[in-house]
Amino acid sequence: MDFASILQYLISGLTVGATYGLTALGFTIIYNTTGIINFAQGEFVMLGGMFSVFFLNVTGLPLPLAVAAAVAATVAVGAFIERCTIRPVKHPTLIQLIIVTIGVSIVIRGLAMLVWGKDTFALPAFTGETPLRFLGATILPQNLWILGITLVLLAALKRFFAGTMFGRAMLACSHNKKAAYLSGIDVQRMVLFSFMLSAFIGSVGGAILAPITMASYDRGILLGLKGFAACILGGLGNPFGAAAGGLILGVLESFGAGFVSSAYKDAFAFLILLGLLFVRPSGLFGKSAATRA
Amino acid sequence: MTIRRILVASVFLCAAVACAAFAASPARAGDTIRVGAIFSATGPASFLGEPEKNTVQMAVERINEQGGVLGKKLEVVIYDDETDVNKCVLALDKLARMEHVVAVLGPTVSGNTLAVAPKISRYHIPMISCASSEKIVTPVNPWVFKVAPSDRYAALRILEHIKAAGGGKVAILTVSNGYGQSGRAVLKEQVPTVGLELVADEIYGPTDTDMTAQLTKIKGASPDAIVCWGTNPGPAVVARNRVQLGIATPLYMSHGVASKKFIELAGTAAEGILLPAGRLIVADQVAADHPQKPVVTTYRDLYEKRFGSAVSTFGGHGWDAVYLLAKAIEQAGSDDPKAIRDALEKVTGLVGTAGTFNMSAKDHNGLDQSAFVMIRIENGDWKIIGD
């Protein structure tokens, strides 16, 4: 096994891992505010890609504007979901809300299929498709975009949750809604905002991934699943852990395919995930919940 | 009290369902022949199932306009299995028990066909599958036929082409679903038989979006040719990744990507890719004196005029299935399922879009290698390179 191949596996793993990580980030935001696992997160990623293709090909916007419009449209969808399916639930329990998100994901997928059809669509790369050579391995310019934007998003989120009043208020809602409310935090607004923010992250991910992974109405299912696994791996509720979990999952899959067998690629990553959960149930970077006697 | 209520309610419900079932099952009309069809019009295999469904409707209307079969009109009841094996089994049950069809066209994909095959022989209705796996007709199930040429013939076409081009070492990259694994089995079996050597055997998932890991491994084995066996969008990703990694080794695809969508998805990365394909998608380039010329051009013109989208090999399977059934009913002189089955085994010389069908008791596909031509993708279009 030569060095160039190992490097190529690493690059390949990071590319795939970034797709999982971006989906995982969206899970984290809603979880952090509401305690809900939003199973429609994969659909946000799908919408980001599909709206980009739609605005580019149908309305003829230039690529950067099409992506921006796609992100705006998905954020609107995110807000709509919260207002029309999450907020009206009377006496909500977590499990009810989680099941609502599963329903929402099925509806979104179905609508996307009706509107855009069942085909796969390709989005042009942002800055050309000439691969860059690097120590015998190759990387596409789009891969650099993906890794770069993921890092920027991650840094911004970290700053937002740890450093701003608004971010802390969102965190407070997840710990104790009533206490947050009593301290003057508008909980409903925070929840709405968390859906919009995670739709934003998801759709940015979808749009920057589409040139490589292509877009289709059913793209969200597997991404949602892998993204959720990445969340668990990194520790639920930790944005850094989610992104790192995604990258680790991607790299594990890629090395598994390269060194063991591509037939067991998915099994390989999930076995490690299972093994880790036995040793550290709170994930790699998660803190176990503090309990008071 | 509540339990009694529930009991009463369920009795009523059962009665209602039974009534509905009776209402839905029309008496066997004397002037029509009821044919069932199950296609994957939605779900992952919709790109196969939708043209099949459209084509079957179109072909049945055409036959009816031309006087029907045995003086009766064909009536087709189409179910969508959503590419879901459970829904496919349910659809078959409905067709057999409630719709009382005399034959079933489809299903679209191999996995679903294999799942319903044991059932169809219990119902004693013939089925003409549009899926390609060889397992559908080997060993022969008396009630199961198929119109899509077996993967074996496509694989042989590819391997012979590699051999003729002077290649020795072959790498294969297959998708981990029924289609890919059936192709993988045939390739692994045939590579040594043709006199080639298998140096890499890689697999990818149907929804994977990056195959650089597999291709890097293949590159390390320095093969003379790479054979990728899958259906969209995987092979488009493989084509793009191959260009990204700067691999110059010739890439062969299976007939599963023989649609314009593949070229659209793979973009410039599709250039130079070789694949076996039915003559339908290169109808214009087929020699004028070839027996299939009139069939492929007629079907293509009708389909493109009516549905406004490019014709695909898969839609052609729907066409062949309808005409095969019509011919069998005519030869049988009866619309009795058993008689149709017996006649299906005796259909010979039927020129369809996929090739010329010569059925027999041992061969329920009736096609051979000549069903495929090798084509190369040049300037975003197909080009026949060997017929």
XYZ file of C-alpha atoms in Angstrom:
680
model
C 0.000 0.000 0.000
C 1.704 3.167 -1.193
C 1.480 6.578 0.399
C -0.471 8.159 -2.477
C -3.250 5.588 -2.117
C -3.473 6.123 1.637
C -3.680 9.868 1.075
C -6.368 9.317 -1.550
C -8.409 7.214 0.887
C -8.064 9.963 3.456
C -9.208 12.668 1.014
C -12.045 10.496 -0.189
C -13.069 9.796 3.411
C -12.965 13.465 4.372
C -15.142 14.385 1.371
C -17.776 11.813 2.215
C -17.371 12.565 5.906
C -18.036 16.265 5.343
C -21.430 15.351 3.882
C -22.271 13.380 7.029
C -20.847 16.074 9.260
C -22.914 18.843 7.661
C -26.093 16.846 8.139
C -25.065 16.044 11.700
C -24.565 19.737 12.495
C -28.205 20.424 11.682
C -29.341 17.656 14.028
C -27.281 19.220 16.785
C -28.851 22.670 16.550
C -32.444 21.543 16.889
C -31.477 19.023 19.545
C -29.699 21.730 21.489
C -32.755 23.957 21.585
C -35.604 21.498 21.853
C -34.233 18.057 22.685
C -35.888 16.822 19.457
C -34.057 14.643 16.966
C -35.283 16.194 13.720
C -35.566 13.332 11.260
C -36.386 15.792 8.491
C -32.802 17.046 8.622
C -31.771 14.930 5.641
C -34.614 16.531 3.674
C -33.171 19.999 4.323
C -29.964 18.796 2.711
C -31.922 17.357 -0.206
C -33.905 20.612 -0.586
C -30.694 22.647 -0.626
C -29.454 20.618 -3.592
C -32.757 20.383 -5.438
C -33.658 24.071 -5.021
C -30.182 24.992 -6.308
C -30.718 22.901 -9.430
C -34.223 24.336 -9.789
C -33.181 27.987 -9.489
C -30.209 27.420 -11.786
C -31.981 25.530 -14.567
C -35.577 26.715 -14.413
C -35.367 30.331 -13.361
C -31.959 30.796 -14.962
C -30.282 32.509 -12.020
C -26.465 32.472 -12.015
C -24.975 29.780 -9.772
C -24.125 31.882 -6.669
C -27.579 33.511 -6.691
C -29.249 30.155 -7.287
C -27.498 28.721 -4.251
C -28.429 31.744 -2.145
C -32.050 31.503 -3.278
C -32.048 27.777 -2.530
C -30.777 28.390 0.982
C -33.386 31.124 1.547
C -36.160 28.872 0.255
C -35.108 26.007 2.520
C -34.917 28.291 5.538
C -38.485 29.344 4.754
C -39.455 25.669 4.623
C -37.761 25.150 7.992
C -39.732 28.018 9.533
C -42.933 26.754 7.963
C -42.374 23.278 9.432
C -41.905 24.651 12.918
C -44.938 26.969 12.727
C -47.302 24.462 11.121
C -46.284 21.071 12.475
C -44.262 21.482 15.673
C -45.839 24.471 17.402
C -49.518 23.449 17.086
C -48.944 20.113 18.886
C -50.882 20.305 22.146
C -49.106 19.044 25.261
C -46.118 17.908 23.239
C -43.866 15.141 24.447
C -40.474 14.635 22.890
C -41.412 11.355 21.298
C -44.515 12.906 19.668
C -42.470 15.713 18.195
C -39.839 13.303 16.902
C -42.534 11.290 15.187
C -43.928 14.514 13.713
C -40.528 15.173 12.137
C -40.540 11.701 10.605
C -43.939 12.471 9.098
C -42.708 15.817 7.828
C -39.722 14.178 6.163
C -42.008 11.772 4.301
C -44.250 14.636 3.152
C -41.309 16.731 1.947
C -39.829 13.797 0.067
C -43.178 13.038 -1.536
C -43.745 16.651 -2.567
C -40.217 16.913 -3.969
C -40.855 13.786 -6.020
C -44.135 15.180 -7.375
C -42.696 18.584 -8.200
C -39.258 17.693 -9.531
C -39.730 14.112 -10.612
C -37.677 11.092 -9.750
C -34.566 11.820 -11.766
C -31.139 12.613 -10.442
C -29.821 16.065 -11.350
C -26.294 17.370 -11.637
C -25.199 20.825 -10.440
C -22.050 22.356 -11.983
C -19.009 22.646 -9.723
C -18.390 26.123 -8.263
C -14.892 26.545 -9.620
C -14.244 24.053 -12.370
C -13.752 20.332 -12.383
C -10.025 20.079 -13.024
C -8.661 17.883 -10.250
C -5.762 19.243 -8.229
C -2.792 16.929 -7.709
C -1.299 16.742 -4.273
C 1.478 14.302 -3.342
C 0.240 11.734 -5.851
C -3.392 11.991 -4.763
C -6.072 14.066 -6.445
C -8.695 16.349 -4.988
C -11.471 18.255 -6.728
C -11.762 22.008 -6.158
C -15.323 21.327 -4.973
C -13.936 19.125 -2.166
C -11.948 22.087 -0.914
C -15.107 24.222 -1.010
C -16.932 21.609 1.028
C -14.218 21.208 3.636
C -13.690 24.969 3.840
C -17.360 25.882 4.189
C -17.872 23.124 6.770
C -15.043 24.534 8.862
C -16.367 28.088 8.578
C -19.873 26.985 9.575
C -18.471 25.046 12.490
C -16.425 27.949 13.793
C -19.385 30.304 13.415
C -21.694 27.938 15.282
C -19.233 27.449 18.092
C -18.915 31.186 18.449
C -22.687 31.589 18.270
C -23.552 29.041 20.938
C -20.737 29.857 23.327
C -20.242 33.560 22.771
C -23.564 35.248 22.049
C -26.535 35.900 24.284
C -28.868 34.578 21.614
C -26.975 31.297 21.316
C -26.891 30.826 25.054
C -30.587 31.539 25.253
C -31.138 28.736 22.731
C -29.021 26.369 24.793
C -30.936 27.329 27.902
C -34.200 26.260 26.255
C -32.954 22.706 25.837
C -31.845 22.400 29.448
C -35.062 23.591 30.998
C -37.820 25.264 29.032
C -39.698 26.594 32.038
C -36.598 28.042 33.657
C -35.611 29.627 30.353
C -39.089 31.101 30.015
C -38.965 32.451 33.560
C -35.646 34.135 32.818
C -37.336 36.066 30.051
C -36.363 33.967 27.039
C -38.980 33.729 24.307
C -38.857 29.946 24.023
C -41.167 29.692 20.998
C -39.041 32.155 19.073
C -35.900 30.195 19.951
C -37.437 26.967 18.701
C -38.519 28.648 15.467
C -35.072 30.077 15.065
C -33.419 26.711 15.682
C -35.427 25.155 12.841
C -34.458 27.993 10.533
C -30.815 27.735 11.519
C -30.663 24.006 11.003
C -32.481 24.360 7.665
C -29.825 26.933 6.779
C -26.954 24.589 7.672
C -28.615 21.666 5.935
C -29.345 23.564 2.733
C -25.879 25.113 2.534
C -24.570 21.576 2.874
C -26.962 20.312 0.203
C -25.998 23.051 -2.228
C -22.240 22.688 -1.870
C -22.451 18.884 -1.978
C -24.696 18.720 -5.042
C -21.890 19.192 -7.619
C -20.246 16.037 -6.259
C -23.060 13.869 -4.954
C -25.732 15.101 -7.400
C -29.264 15.849 -6.249
C -32.386 13.726 -6.228
C -35.606 13.721 -4.227
C -34.566 10.676 -2.155
C -31.068 11.852 -1.297
C -32.115 12.814 2.223
C -32.872 9.375 3.647
C -29.386 7.933 3.745
C -27.769 11.274 4.569
C -30.126 11.647 7.496
C -29.228 8.198 8.745
C -25.490 8.653 8.391
C -25.701 12.153 9.801
C -27.526 10.827 12.840
C -24.864 8.134 13.266
C -22.223 10.858 13.067
C -24.054 12.797 15.800
C -24.091 9.764 18.053
C -20.458 9.022 17.328
C -19.376 12.560 18.145
C -21.698 12.951 21.115
C -25.234 14.286 20.708
C -25.563 18.019 21.179
C -21.967 18.971 20.519
C -21.491 20.788 17.161
C -17.789 20.067 17.115
C -18.473 16.434 17.963
C -21.076 16.191 15.185
C -18.721 17.499 12.516
C -15.821 15.421 13.806
C -18.105 12.374 14.064
C -19.062 12.824 10.400
C -15.479 13.121 9.246
C -14.409 10.108 11.334
C -17.289 8.030 9.988
C -16.372 8.989 6.411
C -12.685 8.226 6.884
C -13.475 4.889 8.558
C -15.674 3.924 5.626
C -13.064 4.927 3.121
C -10.214 3.079 4.836
C -12.520 0.134 5.420
C -13.212 0.052 1.675
C -9.539 0.450 0.837
C -7.924 -1.947 3.277
C -10.583 -4.488 4.120
C -13.271 -4.738 1.477
C -15.618 -2.282 -0.141
C -18.381 -4.844 0.349
C -18.261 -4.294 4.108
C -17.701 -0.543 3.970
C -20.921 0.445 5.762
C -20.769 -2.441 8.208
C -17.214 -1.510 9.139
C -18.120 2.031 10.165
C -21.218 0.977 12.076
C -19.367 -1.787 13.930
C -16.897 0.758 15.219
C -19.800 3.032 16.152
C -21.436 0.206 18.109
C -18.202 -0.729 19.798
C -17.608 2.860 20.827
C -21.098 3.201 22.267
C -20.455 0.208 24.506
C -17.342 1.857 25.903
C -18.504 5.477 25.841
C -22.302 5.737 25.614
C -22.146 9.533 25.443
C -20.059 9.521 22.254
C -16.505 10.624 21.611
C -16.887 14.257 22.606
C -20.151 14.173 24.538
C -20.427 14.843 28.232
C -22.684 12.505 30.115
C -25.706 14.359 31.438
C -25.271 15.678 34.947
C -27.806 14.266 37.348
C -28.710 15.501 40.766
C -29.478 13.077 43.521
C -68.458 -3.348 27.002
C -65.573 -1.853 25.118
C -64.312 -5.248 24.042
C -67.725 -6.106 22.705
C -67.859 -2.861 20.833
C -64.488 -3.504 19.286
C -65.618 -6.986 18.315
C -68.779 -5.711 16.706
C -66.867 -3.000 14.931
C -64.325 -5.436 13.574
C -67.037 -7.751 12.317
C -68.583 -4.829 10.445
C -65.186 -3.828 9.142
C -64.516 -7.339 7.863
C -67.893 -7.399 6.179
C -67.244 -4.028 4.587
C -63.849 -5.121 3.314
C -65.318 -8.314 1.926
C -68.063 -6.346 0.152
C -65.485 -3.966 -1.259
C -63.460 -6.908 -2.479
C -66.502 -8.354 -4.215
C -67.386 -5.018 -5.716
C -63.855 -4.622 -6.987
C -63.728 -7.993 -8.653
C -65.688 -7.781 -11.853
C -67.024 -10.907 -13.421
C -64.732 -12.264 -16.098
C -66.007 -10.298 -19.043
C -66.306 -12.143 -22.286
C -65.136 -9.389 -24.590
C -61.955 -8.301 -22.852
C -58.793 -10.035 -21.758
C -57.637 -8.775 -18.370
C -53.903 -8.469 -18.044
C -52.127 -7.408 -14.873
C -48.919 -5.382 -14.694
C -46.610 -4.436 -11.827
C -44.011 -1.760 -12.495
C -41.760 0.332 -10.258
C -43.226 3.625 -11.471
C -41.899 5.364 -8.352
C -38.993 4.727 -6.006
C -35.343 4.149 -6.882
C -36.097 2.123 -10.029
C -38.652 4.596 -11.386
C -36.385 5.413 -14.307
C -36.994 1.814 -15.415
C -40.586 1.410 -14.295
C -42.086 4.638 -15.544
C -41.199 4.168 -19.231
C -42.310 0.549 -18.918
C -45.682 1.585 -17.548
C -46.137 4.259 -20.215
C -45.113 1.866 -22.941
C -47.421 -0.903 -21.822
C -50.391 1.479 -21.846
C -49.401 2.721 -25.289
C -48.808 -0.757 -26.718
C -52.096 -2.084 -25.376
C -54.008 0.856 -26.873
C -52.264 0.282 -30.182
C -53.182 -3.403 -30.212
C -56.790 -2.591 -29.329
C -56.998 0.009 -32.107
C -55.780 -2.625 -34.509
C -58.569 -5.010 -33.508
C -57.302 -6.514 -30.273
C -56.312 -10.126 -29.761
C -58.595 -12.990 -30.804
C -61.206 -10.308 -31.463
C -61.137 -9.231 -27.808
C -59.796 -6.029 -26.343
C -56.866 -6.163 -23.955
C -57.479 -4.508 -20.604
C -54.440 -3.805 -18.499
C -54.507 -3.238 -14.728
C -51.258 -1.586 -13.658
C -49.938 -1.473 -10.090
C -46.953 0.538 -8.894
C -44.754 -1.399 -6.450
C -42.701 1.717 -5.549
C -39.582 -0.467 -6.040
C -40.578 -2.062 -2.734
C -40.521 -5.824 -2.586
C -43.380 -6.043 -0.075
C -45.642 -3.823 -2.166
C -44.775 -5.932 -5.179
C -45.912 -9.111 -3.448
C -49.127 -7.391 -2.312
C -49.774 -6.114 -5.827
C -49.431 -9.626 -7.210
C -51.881 -10.973 -4.638
C -54.383 -8.288 -5.609
C -53.963 -8.937 -9.318
C -54.388 -12.678 -8.911
C -57.167 -12.761 -6.325
C -59.204 -9.652 -6.955
C -58.545 -8.621 -10.536
C -58.489 -12.174 -11.935
C -55.924 -11.409 -14.587
C -54.817 -14.039 -17.101
C -51.172 -12.956 -17.144
C -48.853 -10.523 -15.383
C -46.395 -8.141 -17.055
C -43.407 -7.032 -14.974
C -42.185 -6.535 -12.294
C -39.503 -4.042 -13.175
C -36.583 -5.115 -11.013
C -34.931 -8.474 -10.507
C -35.286 -8.589 -6.716
C -39.050 -8.096 -6.898
C -39.404 -10.602 -9.714
C -37.525 -13.242 -7.751
C -39.656 -12.509 -4.699
C -42.959 -13.050 -6.500
C -41.833 -15.961 -8.704
C -42.762 -18.693 -6.170
C -46.185 -17.080 -5.726
C -46.972 -16.787 -9.395
C -46.473 -20.512 -9.875
C -48.961 -21.131 -7.082
C -51.517 -18.874 -8.741
C -50.954 -20.624 -12.103
C -50.722 -17.410 -14.100
C -47.852 -16.730 -16.525
C -45.613 -13.736 -15.755
C -43.420 -11.851 -18.217
C -40.803 -9.981 -16.215
C -39.020 -6.894 -17.512
C -36.027 -7.421 -15.203
C -32.744 -8.737 -16.484
C -31.310 -11.100 -13.848
C -30.536 -14.534 -15.155
C -31.789 -16.129 -11.940
C -35.325 -15.316 -13.068
C -35.173 -17.995 -15.771
C -32.476 -20.351 -14.444
C -33.587 -22.781 -13.265
C -36.698 -22.514 -15.400
C -39.868 -21.748 -13.473
C -42.688 -22.958 -15.765
C -44.726 -19.791 -15.159
C -41.996 -17.167 -15.364
C -40.680 -15.598 -18.573
C -38.635 -12.487 -19.204
C -38.031 -10.133 -22.102
C -34.905 -8.316 -20.902
C -31.775 -10.017 -22.209
C -29.798 -11.795 -19.490
C -26.865 -9.972 -17.961
C -24.699 -12.849 -19.120
C -24.942 -11.758 -22.754
C -24.030 -8.184 -21.917
C -21.109 -9.360 -19.767
C -19.880 -11.645 -22.536
C -20.053 -8.810 -25.071
C -17.919 -6.644 -22.775
C -15.361 -9.341 -21.979
C -15.006 -10.333 -25.620
C -14.443 -6.696 -26.486
C -11.722 -6.416 -23.832
C -10.114 -9.604 -25.115
C -10.247 -8.399 -28.716
C -8.621 -5.118 -27.690
C -5.686 -7.127 -26.295
C -6.506 -6.746 -22.617
C -5.521 -9.342 -20.020
C -6.263 -8.002 -16.533
C -9.778 -6.928 -15.589
C -11.059 -5.061 -12.539
C -14.742 -5.103 -11.661
C -16.714 -2.573 -9.631
C -20.290 -3.590 -8.913
C -23.224 -2.108 -7.020
C -24.387 -3.982 -3.913
C -27.965 -4.598 -5.081
C -29.588 -7.449 -6.985
C -28.614 -6.072 -10.368
C -24.976 -5.491 -9.459
C -24.480 -8.752 -7.645
C -26.020 -10.763 -10.437
C -23.639 -9.006 -12.835
C -20.755 -9.617 -10.463
C -21.473 -13.353 -10.321
C -21.537 -13.627 -14.107
C -18.397 -11.522 -14.537
C -16.465 -13.540 -11.957
C -17.541 -16.723 -13.661
C -16.879 -15.576 -17.229
C -13.617 -13.641 -16.820
C -11.442 -16.793 -16.604
C -13.561 -18.593 -19.213
C -12.882 -15.898 -21.791
C -9.173 -16.076 -20.958
C -8.823 -12.929 -18.859
C -7.589 -12.448 -15.301
C -9.620 -10.803 -12.516
C -7.326 -8.501 -10.529
C -9.800 -6.479 -8.444
C -13.357 -7.054 -7.276
C -14.824 -3.944 -5.632
C -18.322 -3.070 -4.508
C -20.212 0.166 -3.840
C -23.614 0.965 -2.315
C -26.565 2.013 -4.514
C -26.682 5.518 -3.033
C -22.959 6.048 -2.478
C -21.726 9.378 -3.704
C -17.993 8.822 -3.811
C -16.188 5.835 -5.283
C -12.639 7.184 -5.219
C -11.652 4.677 -2.511
C -12.653 1.715 -4.675
C -11.091 3.234 -7.797
C -7.839 3.979 -5.962
C -7.663 0.339 -4.960
C -8.386 -0.706 -8.544
C -5.747 1.701 -9.842
C -3.226 -0.032 -7.579
C -3.965 -3.350 -9.299
C -3.182 -1.746 -12.713
C -5.823 -3.520 -14.794
C -6.204 -3.267 -18.584
C -9.908 -2.579 -18.292
C -12.432 -1.644 -15.594
C -15.965 -2.997 -15.757
C -18.547 -1.126 -13.700
C -21.905 -2.830 -13.213
C -24.716 -0.680 -11.868
C -27.591 1.651 -12.677
C -27.795 5.435 -12.286
C -26.590 7.438 -10.462
C -23.691 5.248 -9.185
C -21.970 4.688 -12.535
C -22.045 8.444 -13.228
C -20.152 8.950 -9.972
C -17.684 6.228 -10.999
C -17.147 7.951 -14.360
C -16.522 11.311 -12.669
C -14.217 9.823 -10.011
C -12.244 8.017 -12.704
C -11.535 11.321 -14.447
C -10.763 12.959 -11.099
C -8.172 10.300 -10.286
C -6.690 10.561 -13.775
C -7.234 6.883 -14.569
C -6.733 6.285 -18.295
C -7.745 2.615 -18.223
C -10.777 1.993 -20.477
C -14.017 1.948 -18.511
C -16.850 -0.379 -19.500
C -20.351 0.106 -18.163
C -23.213 -2.353 -18.148
C -26.334 -1.969 -20.292
C -28.001 -0.660 -17.106
C -26.883 2.891 -17.894
C -27.899 2.852 -21.546
C -29.972 6.018 -21.267
C -29.262 9.660 -22.053
C -29.590 10.443 -18.350
C -26.240 8.775 -17.763
C -24.481 11.060 -20.230
C -26.219 14.060 -18.676
C -25.135 13.098 -15.137
C -21.582 12.092 -15.965
C -21.053 15.102 -18.249
C -17.706 15.169 -20.021
C -16.550 12.268 -17.831
C -18.783 10.024 -19.949
C -16.623 10.502 -23.064
C -14.994 7.319 -24.312
C -16.924 5.001 -22.009
C -17.873 1.712 -23.652
C -21.010 -0.279 -23.038
C -23.191 -2.977 -24.516
C -26.690 -1.830 -25.378
C -29.812 -2.929 -27.140
C -30.332 -1.571 -30.650
C -33.277 0.543 -29.566
C -31.290 3.492 -28.260
C -29.173 3.602 -31.419
C -32.144 2.986 -33.725
C -30.854 5.461 -36.327
C -27.486 3.774 -36.569
C -28.906 0.255 -36.989
C -28.370 -1.029 -40.542
C -31.496 -0.629 -42.681
C -31.623 -4.333 -43.513
C -31.403 -5.474 -39.875
C -34.594 -7.349 -38.869
C -35.019 -5.161 -35.770
C -34.864 -1.874 -37.709
C -38.639 -1.487 -38.266
C -39.559 -2.434 -34.685
C -37.065 -0.149 -32.990
C -37.866 2.843 -35.183
C -41.641 2.363 -34.888
C -41.525 2.082 -31.123
C -39.145 4.998 -30.746
C -41.245 7.293 -32.939
C -44.473 6.369 -31.166
C -43.008 6.767 -27.681
C -41.217 10.019 -28.316
C -44.247 11.534 -30.034
C -46.600 10.580 -27.230
C -44.500 11.139 -24.128
C -42.105 13.788 -25.392
C -39.088 12.161 -23.775
C -36.237 10.103 -25.157
C -36.817 6.398 -25.574
C -35.008 3.945 -23.262
C -34.173 0.260 -23.429
C -36.388 -0.304 -20.409
C -39.525 1.060 -22.020
C -38.714 -1.317 -24.864
C -39.023 -4.234 -22.443
C -42.603 -3.148 -21.775
C -43.286 -3.153 -25.507
C -41.755 -6.605 -25.957
C -43.700 -7.991 -22.992
C -47.034 -6.825 -24.438
C -46.337 -8.125 -27.936
C -44.968 -11.409 -26.607
C -48.137 -11.918 -24.608
C -50.359 -10.922 -27.545
C -48.567 -13.369 -29.807
C -48.860 -16.163 -27.225
C -52.601 -15.556 -26.759
C -53.072 -15.643 -30.526
C -51.048 -18.833 -30.887
C -52.923 -20.420 -28.004
C -56.250 -19.380 -29.494
C -57.444 -18.886 -25.933
C -57.045 -16.534 -23.001
C -56.767 -19.343 -20.464
C -53.658 -18.754 -18.305
C -52.433 -22.326 -18.760
C -52.877 -22.190 -22.524
C -51.064 -18.842 -22.650
C -48.181 -20.316 -20.671
C -47.873 -23.261 -23.008
C -47.955 -20.956 -26.016
C -45.338 -18.599 -24.550
C -42.851 -21.460 -24.591
C -43.467 -21.948 -28.306
C -43.082 -18.348 -29.487
C -40.267 -18.160 -32.021
C -39.039 -15.519 -34.427
C -40.795 -12.668 -32.633
C -38.824 -9.539 -33.432
C -38.901 -7.154 -30.474
C -37.008 -4.068 -29.418
C -34.479 -6.141 -27.438
C -33.853 -8.772 -30.118
C -35.487 -11.729 -31.806
C -37.214 -13.968 -29.271
C -36.963 -17.755 -29.698
C -38.564 -19.258 -26.614
C -38.427 -22.916 -25.670
C -39.241 -25.073 -22.668
C -35.626 -24.709 -21.550
C -35.147 -21.039 -22.455
C -37.714 -18.624 -21.056
C -35.798 -15.574 -22.258
C -35.273 -16.556 -25.880
C -32.502 -14.057 -26.589
C -28.757 -14.418 -27.043
C -25.623 -12.268 -27.266
C -26.799 -10.753 -30.547
C -29.277 -8.711 -28.491
C -26.409 -6.337 -27.683
C -24.183 -4.091 -29.736
C -21.063 -2.423 -28.304
C -21.329 1.342 -28.247
C -18.978 4.129 -27.251
C -19.974 7.518 -25.881
C -18.656 10.174 -28.239
C -19.479 13.884 -28.072
C -22.310 13.214 -25.673
C -23.953 10.634 -27.916
C -23.902 6.897 -28.580
C -21.870 5.435 -31.422
C -22.092 1.812 -32.548
C -18.587 0.369 -32.720
C -19.367 -3.261 -33.438
C -22.539 -5.012 -34.565
